[in-house]
XYZ file of C-alpha atoms in Angstrom:
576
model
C -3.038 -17.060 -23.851
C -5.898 -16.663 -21.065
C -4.314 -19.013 -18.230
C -0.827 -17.874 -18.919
C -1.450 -14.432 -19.613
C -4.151 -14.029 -16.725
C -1.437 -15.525 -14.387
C 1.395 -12.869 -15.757
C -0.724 -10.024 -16.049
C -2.310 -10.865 -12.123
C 1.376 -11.854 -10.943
C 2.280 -7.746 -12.663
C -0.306 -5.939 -11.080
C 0.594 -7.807 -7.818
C 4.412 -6.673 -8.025
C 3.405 -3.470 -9.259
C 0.751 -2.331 -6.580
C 3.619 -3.378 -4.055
C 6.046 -1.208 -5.848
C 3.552 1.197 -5.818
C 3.333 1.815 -2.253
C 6.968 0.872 -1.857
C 7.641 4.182 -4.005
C 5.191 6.101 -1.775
C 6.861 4.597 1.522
C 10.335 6.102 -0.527
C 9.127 9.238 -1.376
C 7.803 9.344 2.494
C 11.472 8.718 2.881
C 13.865 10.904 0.428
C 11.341 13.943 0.584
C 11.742 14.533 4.041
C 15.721 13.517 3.721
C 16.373 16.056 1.147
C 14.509 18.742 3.267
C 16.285 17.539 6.360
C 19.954 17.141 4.980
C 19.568 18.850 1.903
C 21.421 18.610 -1.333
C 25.134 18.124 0.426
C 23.772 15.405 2.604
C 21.764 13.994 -0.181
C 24.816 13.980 -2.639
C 26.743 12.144 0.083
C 23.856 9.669 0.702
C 23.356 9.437 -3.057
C 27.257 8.751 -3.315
C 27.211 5.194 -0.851
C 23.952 4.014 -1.960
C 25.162 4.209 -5.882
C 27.886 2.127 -4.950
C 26.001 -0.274 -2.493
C 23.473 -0.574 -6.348
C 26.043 -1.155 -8.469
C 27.913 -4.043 -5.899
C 24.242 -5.513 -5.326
C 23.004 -5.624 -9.118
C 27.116 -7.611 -9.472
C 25.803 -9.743 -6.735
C 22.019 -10.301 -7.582
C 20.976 -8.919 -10.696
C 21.190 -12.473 -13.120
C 20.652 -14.655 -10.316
C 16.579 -14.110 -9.380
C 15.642 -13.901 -13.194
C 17.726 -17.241 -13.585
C 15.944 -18.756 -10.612
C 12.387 -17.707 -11.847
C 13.096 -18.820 -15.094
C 14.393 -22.315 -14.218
C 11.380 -22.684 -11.270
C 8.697 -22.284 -13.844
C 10.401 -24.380 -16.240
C 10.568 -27.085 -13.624
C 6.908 -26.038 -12.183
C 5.565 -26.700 -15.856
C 6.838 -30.072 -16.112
C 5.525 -30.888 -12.910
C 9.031 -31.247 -11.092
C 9.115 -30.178 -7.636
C 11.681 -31.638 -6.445
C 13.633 -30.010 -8.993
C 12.669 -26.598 -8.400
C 13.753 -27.028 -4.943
C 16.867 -28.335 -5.841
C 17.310 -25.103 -8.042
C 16.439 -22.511 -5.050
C 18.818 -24.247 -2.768
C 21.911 -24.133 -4.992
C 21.121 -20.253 -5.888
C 20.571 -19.949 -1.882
C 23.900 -21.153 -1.621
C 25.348 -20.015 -4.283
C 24.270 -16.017 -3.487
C 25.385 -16.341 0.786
C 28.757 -16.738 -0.728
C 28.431 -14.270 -3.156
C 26.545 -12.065 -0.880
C 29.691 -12.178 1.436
C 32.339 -11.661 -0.400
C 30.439 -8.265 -1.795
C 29.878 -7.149 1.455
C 33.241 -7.690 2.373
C 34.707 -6.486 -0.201
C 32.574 -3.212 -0.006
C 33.297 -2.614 3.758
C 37.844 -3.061 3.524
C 37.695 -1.223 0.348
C 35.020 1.987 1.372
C 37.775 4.468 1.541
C 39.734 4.083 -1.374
C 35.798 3.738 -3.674
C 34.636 7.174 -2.100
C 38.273 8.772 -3.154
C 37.973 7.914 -6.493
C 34.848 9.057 -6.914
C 35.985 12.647 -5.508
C 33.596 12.486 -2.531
C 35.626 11.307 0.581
C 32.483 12.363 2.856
C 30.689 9.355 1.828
C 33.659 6.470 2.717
C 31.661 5.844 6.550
C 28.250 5.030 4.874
C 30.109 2.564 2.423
C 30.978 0.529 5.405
C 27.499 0.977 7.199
C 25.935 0.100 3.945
C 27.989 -2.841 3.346
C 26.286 -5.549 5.576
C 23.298 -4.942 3.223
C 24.352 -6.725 0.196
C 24.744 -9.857 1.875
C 21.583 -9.657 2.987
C 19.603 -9.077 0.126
C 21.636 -11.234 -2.079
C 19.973 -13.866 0.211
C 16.588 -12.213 -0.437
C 16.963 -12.317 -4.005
C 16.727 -16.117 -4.188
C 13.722 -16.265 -2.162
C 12.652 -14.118 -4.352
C 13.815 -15.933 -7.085
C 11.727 -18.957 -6.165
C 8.429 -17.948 -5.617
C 8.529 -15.776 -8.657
C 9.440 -19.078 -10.903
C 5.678 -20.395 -9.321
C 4.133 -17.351 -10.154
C 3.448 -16.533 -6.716
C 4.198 -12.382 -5.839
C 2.846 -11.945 -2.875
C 6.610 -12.970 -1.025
C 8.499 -10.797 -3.186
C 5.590 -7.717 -3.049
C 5.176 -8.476 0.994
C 9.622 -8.018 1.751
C 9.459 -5.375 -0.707
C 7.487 -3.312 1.243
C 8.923 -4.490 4.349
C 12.685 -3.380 2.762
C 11.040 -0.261 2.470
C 9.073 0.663 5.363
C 12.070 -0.074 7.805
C 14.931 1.911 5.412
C 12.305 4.827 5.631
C 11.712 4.086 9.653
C 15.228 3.448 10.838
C 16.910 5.900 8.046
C 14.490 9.034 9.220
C 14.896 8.637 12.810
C 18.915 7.903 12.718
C 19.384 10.951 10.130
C 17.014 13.144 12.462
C 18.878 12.260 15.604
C 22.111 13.352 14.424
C 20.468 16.662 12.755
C 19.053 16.752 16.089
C 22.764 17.327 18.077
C 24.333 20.724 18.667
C 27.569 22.319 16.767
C 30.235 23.533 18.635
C 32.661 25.081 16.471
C 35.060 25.145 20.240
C 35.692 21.759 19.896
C 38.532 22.329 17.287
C 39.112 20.811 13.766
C 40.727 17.252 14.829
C 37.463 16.736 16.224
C 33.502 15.355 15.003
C 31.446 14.007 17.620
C 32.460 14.149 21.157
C 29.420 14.205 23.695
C 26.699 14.537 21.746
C 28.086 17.667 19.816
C 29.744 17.843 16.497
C 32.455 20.265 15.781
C 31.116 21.818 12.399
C 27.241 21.534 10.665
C 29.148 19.801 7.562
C 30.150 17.113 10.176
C 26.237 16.784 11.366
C 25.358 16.515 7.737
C 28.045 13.777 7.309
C 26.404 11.872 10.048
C 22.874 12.473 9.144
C 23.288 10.865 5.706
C 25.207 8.147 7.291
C 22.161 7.497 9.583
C 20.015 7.500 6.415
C 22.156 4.885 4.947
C 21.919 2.619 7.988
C 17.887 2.572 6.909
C 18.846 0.853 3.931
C 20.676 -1.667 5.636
C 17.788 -2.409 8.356
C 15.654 -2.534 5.725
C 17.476 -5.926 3.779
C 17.772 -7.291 6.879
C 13.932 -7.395 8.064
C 13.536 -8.639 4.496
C 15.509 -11.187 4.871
C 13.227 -12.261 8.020
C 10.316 -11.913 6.669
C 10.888 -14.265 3.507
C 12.732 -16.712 5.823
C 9.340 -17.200 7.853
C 7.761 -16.992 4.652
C 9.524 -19.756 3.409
C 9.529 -22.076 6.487
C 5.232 -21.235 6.433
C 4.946 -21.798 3.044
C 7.133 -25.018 2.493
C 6.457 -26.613 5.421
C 4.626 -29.341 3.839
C 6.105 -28.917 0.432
C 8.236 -32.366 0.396
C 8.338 -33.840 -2.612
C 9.825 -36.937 -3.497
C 13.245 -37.275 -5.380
C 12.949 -38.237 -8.500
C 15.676 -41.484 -10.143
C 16.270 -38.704 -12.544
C 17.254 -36.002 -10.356
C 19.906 -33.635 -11.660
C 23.091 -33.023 -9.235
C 23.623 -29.281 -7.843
C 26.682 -28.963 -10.270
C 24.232 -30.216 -13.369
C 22.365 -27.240 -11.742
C 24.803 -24.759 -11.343
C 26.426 -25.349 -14.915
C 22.414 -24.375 -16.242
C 22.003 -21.561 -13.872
C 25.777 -19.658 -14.172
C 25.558 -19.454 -17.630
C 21.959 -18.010 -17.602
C 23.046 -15.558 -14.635
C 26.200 -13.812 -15.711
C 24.976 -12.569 -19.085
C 22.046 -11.246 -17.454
C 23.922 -9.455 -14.340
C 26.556 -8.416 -16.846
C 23.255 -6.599 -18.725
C 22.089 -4.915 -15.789
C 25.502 -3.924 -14.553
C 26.296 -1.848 -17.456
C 23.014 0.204 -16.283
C 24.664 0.389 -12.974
C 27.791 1.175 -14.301
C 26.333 3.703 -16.240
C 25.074 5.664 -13.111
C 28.196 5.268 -11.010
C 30.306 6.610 -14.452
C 27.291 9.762 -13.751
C 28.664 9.936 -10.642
C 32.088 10.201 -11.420
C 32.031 12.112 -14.297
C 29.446 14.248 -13.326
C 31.324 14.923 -9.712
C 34.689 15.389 -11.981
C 33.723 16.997 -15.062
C 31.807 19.633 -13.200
C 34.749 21.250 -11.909
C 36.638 21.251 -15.120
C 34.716 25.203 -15.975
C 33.669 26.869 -13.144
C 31.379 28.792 -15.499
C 28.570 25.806 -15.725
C 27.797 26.518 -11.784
C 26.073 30.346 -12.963
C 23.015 28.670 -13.766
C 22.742 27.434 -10.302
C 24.727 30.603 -8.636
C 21.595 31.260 -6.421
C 22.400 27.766 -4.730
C 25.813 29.079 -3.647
C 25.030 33.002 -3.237
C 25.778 34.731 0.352
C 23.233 34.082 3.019
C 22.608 30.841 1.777
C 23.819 27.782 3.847
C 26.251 26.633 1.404
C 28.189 30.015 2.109
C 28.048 29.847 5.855
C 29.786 25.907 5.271
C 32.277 27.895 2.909
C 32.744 30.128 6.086
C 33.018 27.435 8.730
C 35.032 25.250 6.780
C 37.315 27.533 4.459
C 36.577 25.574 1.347
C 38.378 27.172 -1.462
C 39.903 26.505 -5.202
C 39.073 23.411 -6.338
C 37.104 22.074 -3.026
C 34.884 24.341 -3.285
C 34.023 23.513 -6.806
C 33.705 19.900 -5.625
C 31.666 21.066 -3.019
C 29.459 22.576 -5.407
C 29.373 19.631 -7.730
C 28.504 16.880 -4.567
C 25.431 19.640 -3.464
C 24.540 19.825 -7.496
C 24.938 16.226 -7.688
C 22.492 15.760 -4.409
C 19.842 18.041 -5.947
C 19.843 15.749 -9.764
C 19.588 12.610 -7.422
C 17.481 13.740 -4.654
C 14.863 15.615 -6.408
C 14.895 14.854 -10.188
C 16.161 11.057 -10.474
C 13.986 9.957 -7.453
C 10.834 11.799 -9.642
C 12.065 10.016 -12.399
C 12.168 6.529 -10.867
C 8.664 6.997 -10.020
C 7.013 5.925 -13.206
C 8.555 2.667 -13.149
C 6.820 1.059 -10.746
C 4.419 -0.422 -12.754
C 7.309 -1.496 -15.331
C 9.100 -3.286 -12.477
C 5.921 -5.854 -11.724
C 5.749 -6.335 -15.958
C 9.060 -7.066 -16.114
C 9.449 -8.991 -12.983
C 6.120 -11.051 -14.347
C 6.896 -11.590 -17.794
C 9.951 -14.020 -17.429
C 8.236 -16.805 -15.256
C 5.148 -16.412 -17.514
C 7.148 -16.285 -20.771
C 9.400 -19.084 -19.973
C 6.586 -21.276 -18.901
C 4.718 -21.032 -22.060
C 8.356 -21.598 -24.339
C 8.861 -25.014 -21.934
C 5.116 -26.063 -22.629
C 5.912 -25.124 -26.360
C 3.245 -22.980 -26.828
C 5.114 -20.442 -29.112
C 1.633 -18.180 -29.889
C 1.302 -17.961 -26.216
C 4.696 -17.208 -25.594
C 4.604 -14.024 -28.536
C 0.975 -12.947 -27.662
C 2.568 -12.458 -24.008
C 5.371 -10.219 -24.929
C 3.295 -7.999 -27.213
C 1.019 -7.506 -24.294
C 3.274 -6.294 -21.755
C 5.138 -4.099 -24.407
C 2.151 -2.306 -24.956
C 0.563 -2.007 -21.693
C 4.400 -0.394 -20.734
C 3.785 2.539 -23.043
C 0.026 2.761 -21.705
C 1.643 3.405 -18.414
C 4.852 5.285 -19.456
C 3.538 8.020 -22.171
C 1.404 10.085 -19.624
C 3.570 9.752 -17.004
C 6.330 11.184 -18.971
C 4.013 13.567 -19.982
C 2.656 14.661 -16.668
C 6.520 15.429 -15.445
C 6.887 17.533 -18.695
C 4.224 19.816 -18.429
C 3.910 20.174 -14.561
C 7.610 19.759 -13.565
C 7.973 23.455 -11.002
C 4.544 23.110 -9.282
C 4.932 18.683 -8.949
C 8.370 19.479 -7.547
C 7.293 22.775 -5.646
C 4.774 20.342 -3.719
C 7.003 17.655 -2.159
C 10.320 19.642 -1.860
C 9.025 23.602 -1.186
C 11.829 24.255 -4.565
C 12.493 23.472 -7.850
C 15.894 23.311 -8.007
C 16.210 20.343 -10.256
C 13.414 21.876 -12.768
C 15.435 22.111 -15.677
C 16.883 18.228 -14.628
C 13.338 16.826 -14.455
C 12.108 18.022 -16.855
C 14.754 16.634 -19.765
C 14.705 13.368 -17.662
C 10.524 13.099 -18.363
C 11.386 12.639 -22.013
C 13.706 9.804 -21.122
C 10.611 7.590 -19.066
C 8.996 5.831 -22.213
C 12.459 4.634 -23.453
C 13.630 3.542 -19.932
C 10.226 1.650 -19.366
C 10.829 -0.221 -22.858
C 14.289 -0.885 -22.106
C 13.501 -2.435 -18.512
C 10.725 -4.460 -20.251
C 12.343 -5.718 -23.559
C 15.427 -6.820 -21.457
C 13.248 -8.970 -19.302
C 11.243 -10.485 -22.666
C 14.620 -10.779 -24.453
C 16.269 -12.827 -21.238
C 12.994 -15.203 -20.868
C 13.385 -16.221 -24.587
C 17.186 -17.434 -23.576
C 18.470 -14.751 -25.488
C 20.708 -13.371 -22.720
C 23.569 -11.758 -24.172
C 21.466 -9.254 -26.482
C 20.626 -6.791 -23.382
C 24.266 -6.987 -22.601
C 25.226 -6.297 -26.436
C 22.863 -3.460 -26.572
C 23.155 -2.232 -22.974
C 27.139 -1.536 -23.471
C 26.559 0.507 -26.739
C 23.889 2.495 -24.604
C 26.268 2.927 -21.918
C 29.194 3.999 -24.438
C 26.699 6.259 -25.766
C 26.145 7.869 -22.140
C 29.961 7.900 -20.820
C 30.550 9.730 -24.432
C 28.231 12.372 -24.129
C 28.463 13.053 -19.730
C 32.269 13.664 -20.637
C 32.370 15.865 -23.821
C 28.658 17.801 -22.714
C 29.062 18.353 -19.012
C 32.134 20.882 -19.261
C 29.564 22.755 -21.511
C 26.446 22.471 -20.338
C 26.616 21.756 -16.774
C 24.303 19.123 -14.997
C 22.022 19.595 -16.983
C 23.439 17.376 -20.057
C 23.712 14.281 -17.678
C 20.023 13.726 -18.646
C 19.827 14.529 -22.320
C 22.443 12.094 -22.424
C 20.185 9.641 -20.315
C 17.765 9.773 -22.744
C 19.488 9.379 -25.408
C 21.465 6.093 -24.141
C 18.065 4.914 -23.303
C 16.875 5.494 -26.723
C 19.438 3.626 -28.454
C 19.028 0.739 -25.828
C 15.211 0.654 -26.497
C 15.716 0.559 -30.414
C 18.204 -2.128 -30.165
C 16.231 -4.298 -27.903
C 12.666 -3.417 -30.340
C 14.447 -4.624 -33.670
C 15.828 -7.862 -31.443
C 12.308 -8.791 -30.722
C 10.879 -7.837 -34.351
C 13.771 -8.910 -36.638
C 15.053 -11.781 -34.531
C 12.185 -13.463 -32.550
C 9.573 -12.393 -35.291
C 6.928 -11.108 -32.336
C 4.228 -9.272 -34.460
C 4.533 -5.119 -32.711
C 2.151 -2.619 -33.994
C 3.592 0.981 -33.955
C -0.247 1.983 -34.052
C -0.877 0.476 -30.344
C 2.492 0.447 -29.036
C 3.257 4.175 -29.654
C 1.152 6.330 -31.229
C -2.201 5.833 -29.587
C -0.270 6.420 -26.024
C 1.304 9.058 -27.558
C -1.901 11.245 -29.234
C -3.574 10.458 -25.969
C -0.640 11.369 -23.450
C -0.757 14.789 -25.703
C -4.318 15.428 -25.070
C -3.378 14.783 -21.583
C -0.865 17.415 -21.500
C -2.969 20.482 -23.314
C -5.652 19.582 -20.539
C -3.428 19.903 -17.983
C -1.671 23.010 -19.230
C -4.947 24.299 -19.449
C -7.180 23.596 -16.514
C -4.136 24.520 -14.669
C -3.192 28.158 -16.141
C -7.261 28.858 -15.217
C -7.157 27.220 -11.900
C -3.700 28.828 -10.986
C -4.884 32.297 -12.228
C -7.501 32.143 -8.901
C -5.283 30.573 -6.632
C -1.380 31.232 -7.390
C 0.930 28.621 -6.326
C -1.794 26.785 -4.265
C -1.080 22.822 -3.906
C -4.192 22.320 -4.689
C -4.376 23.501 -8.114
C -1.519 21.118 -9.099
C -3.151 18.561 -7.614
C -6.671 19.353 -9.130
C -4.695 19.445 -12.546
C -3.405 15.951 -12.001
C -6.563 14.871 -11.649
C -7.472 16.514 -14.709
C -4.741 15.348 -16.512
C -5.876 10.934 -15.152
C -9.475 11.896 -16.809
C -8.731 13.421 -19.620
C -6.056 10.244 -20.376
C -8.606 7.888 -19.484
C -11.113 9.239 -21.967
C -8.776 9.660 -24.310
C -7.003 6.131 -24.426
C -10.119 4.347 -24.411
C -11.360 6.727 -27.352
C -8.691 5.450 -29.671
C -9.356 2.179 -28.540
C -5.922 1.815 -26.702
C -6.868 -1.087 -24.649
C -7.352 -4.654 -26.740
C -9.959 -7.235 -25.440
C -7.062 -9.564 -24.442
C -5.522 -6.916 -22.093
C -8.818 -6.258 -20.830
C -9.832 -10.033 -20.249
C -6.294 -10.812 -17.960
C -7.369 -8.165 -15.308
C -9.322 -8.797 -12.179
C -13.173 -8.855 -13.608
C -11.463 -8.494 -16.808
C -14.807 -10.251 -18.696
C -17.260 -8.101 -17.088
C -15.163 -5.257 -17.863
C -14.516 -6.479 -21.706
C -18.436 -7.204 -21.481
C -19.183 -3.235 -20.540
C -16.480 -2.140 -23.052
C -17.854 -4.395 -26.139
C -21.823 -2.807 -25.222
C -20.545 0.917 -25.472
C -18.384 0.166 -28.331
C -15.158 0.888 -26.658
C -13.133 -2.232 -27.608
């Protein structure tokens, strides 16, 4: 598989050192938020940009994978014409789409935030609106260049998308943290001359502001892969061919391949805006599951001077308690938790094109030897990262936030990143074989399994069973999607590679950690750099330890940048 696979695995580390810095730009971004709105601004923020996710993935989700897949298809048969054909019907296609969502979004913000039981969040709805017609455009940029195995569009408006929703969201949010309260203004009021009648009010605003980011962000996106575009295809005319299929021909391929797809991710979606509503509603069902978190709420805090200023009682201040609970699981433990992923998003993203290319060459061995690559090189990445959260989850979170609220969250989350990597990956793999409705099948038992447990657990044990029953969705989805791929596609996996050599060396990982950093910390309590010195630690003693039991194969090795050299070194010392 060396042209192919050096192509996907290139195209992957691409994607992935963009999502990389695009998860730095967003921790530069939701760090600072939580600390400057904290967990009731962050709930409300958390609330509008759930809902702007779930509308976007209905919009989007089916329609780049489709693209990419029918591109490379096209690419491989040497078809230009066709592939251009393809992008400019899914162009089409997604403006309308794009439009309607936004649309949609924006008349309908106040009756979506009252259902979920967090009114506070119905203005960003509408300022977050605009953005889903925007990057449904983006998408099938994306779409195309991805198809011709070229990242370097979709990494570049990536990190555009996210510099400018960190930019514009900071400074908006910090303006209107910025403005006085003037509690003489009188309850009918918010904003009148720069001063806002209550803080709750200013916090409204702020995560508003934040939420405009996001917006700003699509948008210079959007730019960017227009000029991209217009650079890149400048000269790119080629000739029709007598042969040439119609857009409908195009669109009757390209639907079809789409919905099952968005369907698949939606239920993920789904999934986290059922979290939100459950989580929001079930929480005040016993008031008993706030104790563990009673030092959040206790006088001389600044949720009891809001309960003061704005004479919350009964059941609003329960749901009160549940939006600022709901801001610390999504502020501080999910956006941890989405960290790992990164490099899963570039092997997912960079498996289709390169999967479907090999299956439209007919090169079935390439095709297999492909997908058992990037399965295993996902659990290379996501063992010690789940391990790193589990064993270091108070001083990690200590560092970027000065608390650990969401400790306990985090913590039962870090046990879910393995199964959520697998999932992401085996989805993509599943979908670039053209068997599209699997993920769906399996994703909606998953997301049964989820709904199940958030409603009969969270009564009982609080927030903190929203992610045991993440991981355990997850789990299922994984398991389903693994015996898919085994049983029905008959791709050789070795439990060996794929798990257990991740897994012995992720441990050793973990006791080095524990260790070097109960010495360190012993010298130097609660110092930064300890934890950080422990990380370190913790990268060293996983490198040793995966090349040890010979976790890397020569293939994997010989698809990187300098891979041979590399392989050479490896083969001399007796490593591979």
């Amino acid at each position: 598989m060396k042209n192919g696979g050096k192509k996907f695995l290139q195209g992957a580390l691409i994607l992935a050192g963009a999502n990389l810095l695009v998860k730095i730009i967003g921790a530069f971004f939701k760090v600072p938020l939580y600390r400057l709105i904290g967990g009731d601004g962050n709930g409300i923020f958390s609330v509008a940009y759930q809902i702007y996710t779930f509308m976007f993935i209905l919009a989007t989700a089916g329609f780049p994978i489709a693209v990419s897949k029918m591109v490379a298809e096209s690419i491989a048969k040497n078809d230009e014409y066709d592939a251009k054909r393809i992008f400019q019907t899914a162009f089409l296609l997604l403006g309308v789409i794009g439009l309607a969502g936004s649309t949609a979004l924006f008349i309908f913000a106040d009756e979506l935030a009252a259902i979920l039981g967090n009114t506070d969040s119905a203005l960003g709805i509408k300022v977050i609106a605009p953005a889903v017609f925007f990057v449904s455009l983006v998408s099938a940029y994306r779409g195309y260049f991805q198809g011709k195995q070229n990242m370097y569009p979709t990494a570049g408006s990536e990190v555009v998308e996210a510099g400018g929703k960190m930019l514009i969201g900071i400074i908006a949010a910090a303006t209107f943290m910025g403005m006085a309260v003037n509690t003489a203004l009188g309850e009918d009021a918010v904003l009148v001359n720069g001063e806002f009648s209550t803080s709750h009010n200013r916090t409204v605003y702020s995560a508003t502001g934040a939420i405009f980011g996001v917006t700003a962000g699509t948008f210079f996106a959007l730019i960017l892969m227009m000029i991209v575009y217009v650079f890149k295809e400048r000269k790119n005319k080629p000739l029709k061919n007598k042969t040439a299929r119609t857009r409908i021909e195009i669109l009757k391929q390209l639907i079809p391949i789409a919905i099952p797809i968005t369907i698949g991710a939606s239920v993920s979606s789904l999934t986290s805006l059922v979290d939100l509503g459950t989580i929001m509603n079930r929480l005040v069902i016993n008031e008993h599951v706030f104790d563990r978190y009673a030092y959040l709420f206790a006088t001389g805090t600044e949720f009891a001077a809001d309960v003061l200023e704005e004479g919350w009682s009964g059941i609003e201040l329960l749901r009160q308690k549940a939006n600022t609970l709901y801001g610390i699981y999504t502020g501080q433990a999910q956006t941890m938790f989405n960290l790992p992923l990164t490099i899963v998003v570039g092997l997912s993203m960079s498996s289709v094109p390169a999967i479907s290319a090999a299956l439209a060459e007919r090169k079935k061995m390439d095709a297999q030897d492909i997908t058992a690559s990037v399965l295993r090189i996902t659990m290379l990445f996501a063992f010690p990262c789940a391990m790193g959260y589990f064993v270091l989850t108070d001083p990690i979170l200590r560092i970027l936030y000065s608390d650990a609220n969401a400790a306990y969250m985090l913590q039962k989350l870090a046990i879910a990143v393995p199964f959520v990597a697998l999932v992401s990956v085996s989805n993509s793999v599943l979908q670039s074989y053209g068997k599209v409705y699997w993920p769906v099948v399996n994703m909606l038992i998953g997301g049964i399994v989820k709904v199940v447990m958030n409603y009969a657990l969270i009564p009982v044990w609080g927030i903190d069973a929203a992610p045991v029953a993440t991981t355990v969705c997850y789990g299922v989805i994984a398991l389903l999607n693994i015996f898919c791929i085994v049983g029905m596609l008959k791709v050789r996996l070795s439990f060996v590679d794929m798990v257990l050599k991740p897994f012995c060396a992720s441990a050793v990982m973990g006791a080095a950690v524990i260790l070097s950093y109960n010495a360190m910390n012993s010298f130097a309590p609660g110092s930064r750099l300890v934890t950080v010195a422990a990380i370190g630690v913790g990268v060293l003693a996983y490198g040793i330890a995966i090349i040890l039991v010979r976790g890397f194969r020569r293939d994997d090795v010989l698809n990187m940048p300098k891979g041979e050299k590399i392989a050479d070194i490896m083969t001399k010392f007796k490593l591979l």
